[in-house]
XYZ file of C-alpha atoms in Angstrom:
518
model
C -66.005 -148.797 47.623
C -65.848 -151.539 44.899
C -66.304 -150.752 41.750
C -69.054 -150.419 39.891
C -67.750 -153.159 37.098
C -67.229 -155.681 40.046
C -69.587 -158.018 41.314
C -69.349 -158.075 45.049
C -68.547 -161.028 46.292
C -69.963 -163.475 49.290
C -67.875 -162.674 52.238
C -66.703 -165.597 54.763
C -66.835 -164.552 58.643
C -64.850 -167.125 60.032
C -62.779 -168.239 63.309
C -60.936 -171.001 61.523
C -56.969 -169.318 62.318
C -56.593 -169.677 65.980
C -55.257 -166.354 66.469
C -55.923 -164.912 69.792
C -59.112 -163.087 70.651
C -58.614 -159.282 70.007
C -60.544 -156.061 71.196
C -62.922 -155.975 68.950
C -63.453 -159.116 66.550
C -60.410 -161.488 67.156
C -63.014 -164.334 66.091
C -63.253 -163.023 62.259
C -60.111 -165.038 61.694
C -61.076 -163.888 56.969
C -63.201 -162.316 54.985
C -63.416 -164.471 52.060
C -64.506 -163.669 48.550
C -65.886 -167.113 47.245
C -65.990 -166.430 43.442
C -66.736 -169.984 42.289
C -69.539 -170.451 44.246
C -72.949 -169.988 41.843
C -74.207 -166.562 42.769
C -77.634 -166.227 44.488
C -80.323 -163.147 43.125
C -81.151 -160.696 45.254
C -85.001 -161.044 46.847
C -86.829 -158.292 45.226
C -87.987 -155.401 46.305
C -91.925 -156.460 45.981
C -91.027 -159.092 47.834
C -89.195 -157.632 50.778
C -92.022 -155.401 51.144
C -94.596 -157.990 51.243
C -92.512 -160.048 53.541
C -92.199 -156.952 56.145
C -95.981 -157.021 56.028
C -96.418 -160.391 56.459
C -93.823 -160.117 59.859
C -95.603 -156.792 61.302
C -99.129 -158.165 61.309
C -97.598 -161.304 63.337
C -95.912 -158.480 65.526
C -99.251 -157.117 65.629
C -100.945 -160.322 66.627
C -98.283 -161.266 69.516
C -98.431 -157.790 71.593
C -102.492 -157.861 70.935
C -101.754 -161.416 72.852
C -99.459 -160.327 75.780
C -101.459 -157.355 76.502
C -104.778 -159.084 76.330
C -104.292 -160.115 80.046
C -104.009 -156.564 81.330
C -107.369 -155.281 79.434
C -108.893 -157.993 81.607
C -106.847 -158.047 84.435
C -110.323 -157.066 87.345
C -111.986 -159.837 85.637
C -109.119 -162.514 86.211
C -108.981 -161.588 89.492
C -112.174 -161.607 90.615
C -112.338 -164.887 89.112
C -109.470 -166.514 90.539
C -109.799 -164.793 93.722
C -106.143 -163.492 93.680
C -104.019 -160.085 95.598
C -102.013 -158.116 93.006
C -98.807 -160.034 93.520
C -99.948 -163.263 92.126
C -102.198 -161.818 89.304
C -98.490 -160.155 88.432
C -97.373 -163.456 88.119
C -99.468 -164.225 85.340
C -97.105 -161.959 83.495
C -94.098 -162.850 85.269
C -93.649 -166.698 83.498
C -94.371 -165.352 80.028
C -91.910 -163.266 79.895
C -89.346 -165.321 81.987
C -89.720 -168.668 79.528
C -89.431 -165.693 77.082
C -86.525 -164.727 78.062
C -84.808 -168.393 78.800
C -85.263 -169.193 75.249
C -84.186 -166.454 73.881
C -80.835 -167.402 73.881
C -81.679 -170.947 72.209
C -83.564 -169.074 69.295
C -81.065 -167.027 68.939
C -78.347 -169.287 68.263
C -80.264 -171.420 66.049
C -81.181 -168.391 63.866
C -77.744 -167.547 63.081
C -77.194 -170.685 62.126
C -80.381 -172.452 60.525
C -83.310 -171.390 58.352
C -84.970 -168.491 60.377
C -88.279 -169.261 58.594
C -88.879 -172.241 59.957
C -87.668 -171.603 63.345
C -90.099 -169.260 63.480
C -93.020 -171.247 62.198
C -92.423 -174.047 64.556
C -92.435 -171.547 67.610
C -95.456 -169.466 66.315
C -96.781 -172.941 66.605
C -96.463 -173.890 70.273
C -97.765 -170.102 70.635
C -101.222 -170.591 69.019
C -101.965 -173.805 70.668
C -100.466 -173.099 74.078
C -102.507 -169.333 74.293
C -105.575 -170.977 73.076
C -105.547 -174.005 75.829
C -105.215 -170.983 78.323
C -108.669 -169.665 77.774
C -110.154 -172.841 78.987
C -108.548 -173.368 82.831
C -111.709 -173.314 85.124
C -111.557 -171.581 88.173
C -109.698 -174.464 90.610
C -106.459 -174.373 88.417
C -105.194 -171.305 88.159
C -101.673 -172.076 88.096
C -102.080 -174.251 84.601
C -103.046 -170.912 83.458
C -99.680 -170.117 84.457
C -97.850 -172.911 83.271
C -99.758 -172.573 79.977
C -98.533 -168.193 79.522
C -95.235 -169.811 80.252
C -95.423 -171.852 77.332
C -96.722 -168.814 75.028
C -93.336 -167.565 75.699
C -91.701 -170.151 73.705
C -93.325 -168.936 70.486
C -92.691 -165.035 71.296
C -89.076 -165.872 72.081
C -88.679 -167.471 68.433
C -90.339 -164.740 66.585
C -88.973 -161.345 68.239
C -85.835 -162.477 67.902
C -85.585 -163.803 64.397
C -88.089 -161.025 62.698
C -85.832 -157.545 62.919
C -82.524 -159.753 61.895
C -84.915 -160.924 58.473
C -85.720 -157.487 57.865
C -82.474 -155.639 58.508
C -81.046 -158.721 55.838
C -83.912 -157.321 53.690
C -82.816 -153.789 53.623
C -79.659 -151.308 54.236
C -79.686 -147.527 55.495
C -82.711 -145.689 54.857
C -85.011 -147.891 53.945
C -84.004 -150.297 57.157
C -84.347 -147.647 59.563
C -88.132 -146.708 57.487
C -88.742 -150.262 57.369
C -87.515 -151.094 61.307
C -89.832 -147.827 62.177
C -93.025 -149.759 60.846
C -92.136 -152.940 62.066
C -91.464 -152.213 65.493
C -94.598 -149.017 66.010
C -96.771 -152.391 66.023
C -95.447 -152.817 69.095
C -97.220 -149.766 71.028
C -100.081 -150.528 68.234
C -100.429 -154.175 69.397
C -100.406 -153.110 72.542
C -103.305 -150.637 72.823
C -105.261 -152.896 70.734
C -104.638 -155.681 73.282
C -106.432 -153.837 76.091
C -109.032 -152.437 73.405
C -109.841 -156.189 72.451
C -109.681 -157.791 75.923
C -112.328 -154.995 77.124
C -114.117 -155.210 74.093
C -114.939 -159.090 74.149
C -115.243 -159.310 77.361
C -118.347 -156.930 77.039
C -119.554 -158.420 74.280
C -119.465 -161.907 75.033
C -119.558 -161.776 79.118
C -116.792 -164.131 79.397
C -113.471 -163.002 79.945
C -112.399 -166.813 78.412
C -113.205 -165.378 74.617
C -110.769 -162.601 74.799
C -107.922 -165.016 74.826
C -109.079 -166.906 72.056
C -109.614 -164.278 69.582
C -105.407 -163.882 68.857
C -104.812 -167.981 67.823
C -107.466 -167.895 65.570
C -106.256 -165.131 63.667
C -102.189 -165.897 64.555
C -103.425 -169.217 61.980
C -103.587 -166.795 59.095
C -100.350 -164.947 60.348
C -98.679 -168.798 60.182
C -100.008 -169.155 56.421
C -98.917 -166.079 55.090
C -95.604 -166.202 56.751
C -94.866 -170.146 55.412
C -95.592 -168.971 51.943
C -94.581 -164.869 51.726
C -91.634 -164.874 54.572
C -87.952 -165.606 52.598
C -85.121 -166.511 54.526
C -82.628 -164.159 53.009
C -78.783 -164.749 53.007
C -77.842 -163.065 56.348
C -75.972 -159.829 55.078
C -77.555 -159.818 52.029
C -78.875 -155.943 51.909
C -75.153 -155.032 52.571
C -73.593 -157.553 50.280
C -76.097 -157.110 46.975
C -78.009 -160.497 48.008
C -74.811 -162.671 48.637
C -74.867 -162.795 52.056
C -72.123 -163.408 54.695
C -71.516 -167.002 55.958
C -70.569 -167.328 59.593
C -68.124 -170.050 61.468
C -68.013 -168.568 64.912
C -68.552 -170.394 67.929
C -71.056 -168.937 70.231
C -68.637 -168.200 73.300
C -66.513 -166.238 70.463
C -70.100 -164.836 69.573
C -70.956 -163.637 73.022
C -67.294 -162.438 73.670
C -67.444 -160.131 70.063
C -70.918 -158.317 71.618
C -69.570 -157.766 75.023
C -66.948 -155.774 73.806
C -68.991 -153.955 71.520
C -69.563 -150.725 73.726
C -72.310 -149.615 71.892
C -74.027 -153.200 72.209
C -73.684 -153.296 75.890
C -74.662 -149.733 76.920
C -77.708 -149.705 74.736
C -78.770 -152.806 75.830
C -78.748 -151.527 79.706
C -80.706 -148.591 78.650
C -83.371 -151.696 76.934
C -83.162 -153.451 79.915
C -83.869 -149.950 81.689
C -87.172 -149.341 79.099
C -88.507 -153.066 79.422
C -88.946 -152.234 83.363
C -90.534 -148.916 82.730
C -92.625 -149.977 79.988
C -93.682 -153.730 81.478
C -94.678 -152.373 84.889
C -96.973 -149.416 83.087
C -98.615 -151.413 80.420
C -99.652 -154.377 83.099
C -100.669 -151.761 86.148
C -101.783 -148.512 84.713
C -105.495 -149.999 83.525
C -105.907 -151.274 86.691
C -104.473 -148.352 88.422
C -106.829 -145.487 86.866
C -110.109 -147.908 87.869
C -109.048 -147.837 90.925
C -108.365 -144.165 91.121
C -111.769 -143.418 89.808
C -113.222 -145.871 92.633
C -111.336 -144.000 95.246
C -112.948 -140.439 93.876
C -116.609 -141.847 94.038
C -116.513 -141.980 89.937
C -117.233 -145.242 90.111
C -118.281 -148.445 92.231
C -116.067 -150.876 92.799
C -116.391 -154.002 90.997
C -118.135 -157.099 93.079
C -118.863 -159.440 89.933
C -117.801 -160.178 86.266
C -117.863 -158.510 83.888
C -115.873 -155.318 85.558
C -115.916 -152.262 83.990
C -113.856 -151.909 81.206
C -113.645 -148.203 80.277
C -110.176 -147.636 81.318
C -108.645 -150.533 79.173
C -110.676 -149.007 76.192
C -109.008 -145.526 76.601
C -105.445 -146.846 78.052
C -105.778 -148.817 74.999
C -106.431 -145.825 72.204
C -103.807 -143.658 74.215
C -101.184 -146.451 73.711
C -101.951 -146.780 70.414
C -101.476 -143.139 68.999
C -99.070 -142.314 71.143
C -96.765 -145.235 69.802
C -97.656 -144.267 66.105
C -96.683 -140.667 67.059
C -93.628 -141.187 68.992
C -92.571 -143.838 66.742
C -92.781 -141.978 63.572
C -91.178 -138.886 65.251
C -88.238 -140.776 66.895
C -87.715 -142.294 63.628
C -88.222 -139.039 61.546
C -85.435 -137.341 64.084
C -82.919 -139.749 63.812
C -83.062 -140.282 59.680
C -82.778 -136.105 59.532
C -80.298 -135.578 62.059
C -77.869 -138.299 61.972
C -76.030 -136.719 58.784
C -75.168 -133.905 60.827
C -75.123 -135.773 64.312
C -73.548 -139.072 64.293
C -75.019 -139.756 67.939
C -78.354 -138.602 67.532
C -79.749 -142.344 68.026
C -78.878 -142.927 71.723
C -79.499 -139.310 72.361
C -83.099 -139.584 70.876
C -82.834 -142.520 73.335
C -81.919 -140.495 76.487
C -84.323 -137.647 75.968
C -86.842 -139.911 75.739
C -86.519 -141.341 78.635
C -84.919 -138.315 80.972
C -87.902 -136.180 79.354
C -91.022 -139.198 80.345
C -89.988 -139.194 84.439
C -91.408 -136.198 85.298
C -94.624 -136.843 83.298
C -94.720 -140.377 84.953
C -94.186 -138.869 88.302
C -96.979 -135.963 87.968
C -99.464 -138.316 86.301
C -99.221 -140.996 89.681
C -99.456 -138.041 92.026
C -102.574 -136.202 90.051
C -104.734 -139.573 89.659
C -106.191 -138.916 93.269
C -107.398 -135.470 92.143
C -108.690 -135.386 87.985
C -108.419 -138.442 85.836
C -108.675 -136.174 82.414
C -105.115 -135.160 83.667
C -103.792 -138.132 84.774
C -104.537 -138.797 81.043
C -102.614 -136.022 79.505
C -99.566 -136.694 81.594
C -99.389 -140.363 80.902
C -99.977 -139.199 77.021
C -97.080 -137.173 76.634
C -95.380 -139.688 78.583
C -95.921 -142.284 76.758
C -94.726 -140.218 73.488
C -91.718 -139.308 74.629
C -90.809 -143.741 75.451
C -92.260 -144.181 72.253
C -89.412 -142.358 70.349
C -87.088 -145.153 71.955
C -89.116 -148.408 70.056
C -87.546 -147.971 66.204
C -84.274 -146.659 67.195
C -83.158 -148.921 69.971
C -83.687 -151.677 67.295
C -82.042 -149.735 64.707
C -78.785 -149.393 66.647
C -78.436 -153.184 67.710
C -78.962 -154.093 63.645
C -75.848 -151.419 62.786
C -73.437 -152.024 65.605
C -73.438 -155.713 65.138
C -72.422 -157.883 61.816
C -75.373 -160.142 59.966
C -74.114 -163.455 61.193
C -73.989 -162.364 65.172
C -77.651 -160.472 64.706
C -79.966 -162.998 66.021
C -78.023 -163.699 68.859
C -77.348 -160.074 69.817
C -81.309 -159.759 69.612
C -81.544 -162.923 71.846
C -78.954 -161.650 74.484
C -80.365 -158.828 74.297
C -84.103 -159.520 75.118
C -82.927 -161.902 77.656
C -80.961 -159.442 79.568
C -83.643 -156.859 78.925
C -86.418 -159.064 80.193
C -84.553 -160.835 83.105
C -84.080 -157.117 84.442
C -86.600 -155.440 82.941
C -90.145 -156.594 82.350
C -89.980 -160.334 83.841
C -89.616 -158.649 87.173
C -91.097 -155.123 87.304
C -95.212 -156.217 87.064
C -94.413 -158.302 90.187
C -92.376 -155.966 91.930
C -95.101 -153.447 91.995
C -97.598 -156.009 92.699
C -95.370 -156.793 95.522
C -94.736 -153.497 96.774
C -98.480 -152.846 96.479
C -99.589 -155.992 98.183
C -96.885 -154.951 101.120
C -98.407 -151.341 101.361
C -102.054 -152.596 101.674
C -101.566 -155.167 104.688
C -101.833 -151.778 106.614
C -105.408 -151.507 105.768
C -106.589 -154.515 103.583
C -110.681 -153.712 103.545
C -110.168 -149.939 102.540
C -111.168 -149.519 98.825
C -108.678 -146.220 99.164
C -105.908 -147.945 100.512
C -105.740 -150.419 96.989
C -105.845 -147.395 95.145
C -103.128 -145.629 97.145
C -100.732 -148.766 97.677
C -100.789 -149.212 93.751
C -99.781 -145.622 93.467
C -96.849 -145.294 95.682
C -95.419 -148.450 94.339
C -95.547 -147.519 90.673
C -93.210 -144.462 91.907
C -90.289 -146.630 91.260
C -90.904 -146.265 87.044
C -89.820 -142.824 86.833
C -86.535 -143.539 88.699
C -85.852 -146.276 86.541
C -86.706 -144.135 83.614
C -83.809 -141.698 84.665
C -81.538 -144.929 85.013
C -81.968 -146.059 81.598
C -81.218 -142.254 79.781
C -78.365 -142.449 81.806
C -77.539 -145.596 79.999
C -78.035 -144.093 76.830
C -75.749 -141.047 77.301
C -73.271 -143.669 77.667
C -74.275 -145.316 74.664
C -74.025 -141.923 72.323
C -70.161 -141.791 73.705
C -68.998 -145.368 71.238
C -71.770 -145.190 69.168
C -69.976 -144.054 65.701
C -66.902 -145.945 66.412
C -68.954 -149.502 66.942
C -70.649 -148.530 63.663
C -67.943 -147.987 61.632
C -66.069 -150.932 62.569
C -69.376 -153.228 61.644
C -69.368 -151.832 58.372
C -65.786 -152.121 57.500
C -65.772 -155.692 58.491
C -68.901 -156.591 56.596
C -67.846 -153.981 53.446
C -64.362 -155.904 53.565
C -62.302 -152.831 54.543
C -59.712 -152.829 57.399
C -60.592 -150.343 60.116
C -58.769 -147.665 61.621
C -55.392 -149.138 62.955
C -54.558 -149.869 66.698
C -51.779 -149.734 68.853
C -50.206 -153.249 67.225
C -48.446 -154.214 70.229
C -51.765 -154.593 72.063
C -53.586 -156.427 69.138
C -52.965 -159.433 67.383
C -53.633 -159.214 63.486
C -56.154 -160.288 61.301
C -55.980 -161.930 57.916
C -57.854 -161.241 54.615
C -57.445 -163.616 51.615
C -58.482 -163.094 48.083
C -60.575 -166.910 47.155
C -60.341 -166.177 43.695
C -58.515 -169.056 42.269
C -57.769 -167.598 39.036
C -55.891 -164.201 40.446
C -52.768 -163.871 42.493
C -52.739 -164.983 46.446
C -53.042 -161.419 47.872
C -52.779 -161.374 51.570
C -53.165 -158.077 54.214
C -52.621 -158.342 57.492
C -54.692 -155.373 59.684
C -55.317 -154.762 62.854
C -58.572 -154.805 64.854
């Protein structure tokens, strides 16, 4: 550790030597101690906290937005006239332009002010998700086009946010403050269904419910132009200095796909995003229609539909993502002293222990909805554990400067796979089931439910991934923080990897050079 006496200094990641690229970070060519530069405070604490509020209430606001649709899914279709597969779609282009950017956004915010870059996507969002409440009944595909172009300002924001607060805060208190941040998730969610429902009974018009989220994302766009910082990246590790960056992105891209760690827990992501995207867009829709099958209920024949499901899909999500969050978080901050691996294995269990309780809940819809219920409660728990931790683990595994486009490669990988695909895929599957008997009120009930059988598999898939994950987990970590602290870590075999070299800046002290392997 440096000493207490010692300021710490602002630390250089750089590619400038030309040395080959090695195993692990080949592209951090020095780590660079820039004493004469004027040193920069620290934000405050006050002010990190009020800037981690400001970012969760627009987390809030954009998964209230995406999840809006679904809470007033029957409605859309009845009023476009459209089969399962091509209501999916709907949800298909969001998260598909979501994920195309993704990389863009997250190579400018590792590079440029992340404030901004936020701002001006947050932007595009509010106008482009307002203009989609407004497509009359002939153009449905400009209501496409238009949820397509909400992705642009989701795409900025989720992957610039967690990088801002993990620069904000180190250990502890990032992990706490990562917990909060990312339980709006399930919360935004559940509220999304709540507030589509809601409106839509209130006003009669299913238009309203998507206009509700711009007008108060406008506030979210205030508060974050005047309470969001753009700290130095690395400054919770580095006291508020920061760590500058001269990588190129292919060097970028090559460092995180041979970062173990990176790449396994990003499969098991990719694995969640499928599991989670297909359930949040289908299940609403799925228990009406179960309900209908039973006699519970008539089907719907005209606007507004009946909206009780979305109300208590909506209240489920929501305290189950509190709870799971808050315990997934809990069990990693009191285990991981004594279990270095505990995050991917929270992970795993997670999503090993929710197939079974997916796969009971599909099969017990036809018989008793108020089990269906508890089953896709405590399923929904035990992905819930996954939201803070998978997060946490990307932010610890991976130095400041590469963050934002770890977070971008990451969501586009994990939405590509994941939850671009899996709403149409079951809408697909459905459709494809149906075509046996198309008129049969039973049969759309039943083709729905053998098609969402393919979550729980996928479920399995991604612990798997996990497992994997817990086997490189500490190493990864360790070698983050050395290179960020400014410590060497462990040595290699040197005839396998080329060296690295660490200069002392300070002009006024001797040239003192190390060369280390990594």
């Amino acid at each position: 550790m440096e000493p207490t006496d010692r300021p710490i200094p602002r630390w250089s990641v750089g590619s400038g030597s030309g040395l080959p690229y090695g195993s692990f970070m080949n592209s951090l060519s020095s780590l660079t101690p820039k004493a004469e530069e004027k040193e920069k405070p620290a934000i405050s604490q006050r002010s990190a906290y009020i800037a981690v509020a400001v970012l969760c209430y627009v987390n809030l606001l954009n998964y209230v937005e995406r999840y809006t649709i679904a809470g007033i899914l029957p409605n859309i279709q009845r009023f476009f006239n459209i089969r399962d597969s091509t209501a999916a779609l709907i949800q298909t282009v969001f998260i598909c332009s979501f994920l195309l950017l993704a990389p863009l956004f997250g190579y400018l915010g590792d590079r440029y002010n992340r404030k901004y870059i936020m701002i001006g996507g947050l932007s595009v969002w509010l106008v482009m998700a307002a203009a989609s409440s407004f497509v009359t009944q002939s153009y449905f595909w400009l209501l496409v086009l238009l949820r397509a172009m909400v992705g642009i300002g989701e795409a900025s924001y989720s992957t610039i946010a967690p990088t801002i607060i993990g620069d904000l805060f180190v250990g502890t208190q990032r992990s706490m403050m990562i917990c909060i941040f990312y339980l709006f998730i399930p919360v935004g969610s559940g509220l999304g269904y709540i507030t589509g429902a809601g409106i839509t009974a209130l006003t009669g018009n299913w238009q309203w419910a998507l206009r509700i989220t711009p007008i108060l994302g406008v506030v979210g766009l205030v508060l974050l132009f005047f309470l969001c910082p753009n700290p130095p990246r690395g400054a919770a590790e580095t006291q508020g200095e920061g760590v500058t960056g001269q990588s190129s992105y292919l060097e970028d891209v090559k460092y995180l796909l041979k970062n173990k760690s990176y790449v396994w827990s990003s499969l098991g992501v990719t694995a969640t995003a499928f599991l989670t995207g297909a359930l949040a867009f289908w299940v609403p829709t799925f228990l009406s229609r179960a309900q209908v099958s039973q006699g519970l209920r008539p089907a719907c024949v005209e606007e507004p539909c009946d909206s009780t499901d979305s109300y208590i899909f909506g209240a489920v999500t929501v305290v189950t993502g509190v709870l799971g969050g808050c315990l997934g978080s809990g069990l990693s901050r009191w285990l991981r002293v004594k279990v270095p691996n505990v995050d991917p294995l929270i992970c795993a269990v997670g999503l090993l222990g929710s197939a079974p309780c997916l796969f009971i809940s599909i099969f017990v819809a036809s018989e008793s909805i108020p089990a269906t219920y508890v089953f896709i409660f405590f399923g929904e728990i035990l992905i819930s554990l996954n939201w803070a931790v998978m997060a946490d683990i990307l932010l610890y595994v991976v130095i400041p400067t590469r963050r934002s486009t770890a977070e971008a490669l990451q969501i586009s990988v994990g939405h590509l796979l994941g939850d671009a695909g899996s709403p149409y895929l079951v809408g697909l599957i459905s459709d494809s089931i149906g075509k046996s008997n198309p008129a049969s009120l039973n049969w759309s009930f039943y083709s729905l439910k053998y098609s969402l059988l393919i979550c729980p598999f996928v479920g399995i898939v991604g612990g798997l991934f996990f497992l994997m994950t817990s086997r490189y987990i500490s190493e990864d970590r360790k070698a983050a923080e050395q290179l960020v602290e400014g410590y060497p870590p462990p040595q290699q075999d040197p005839a396998a990897e080329p060296p690295i070299e660490l200069s002392n800046g300070d002009k006024s002290n001797n040239e003192v050079n190390e060369s280390v392997n990594i």
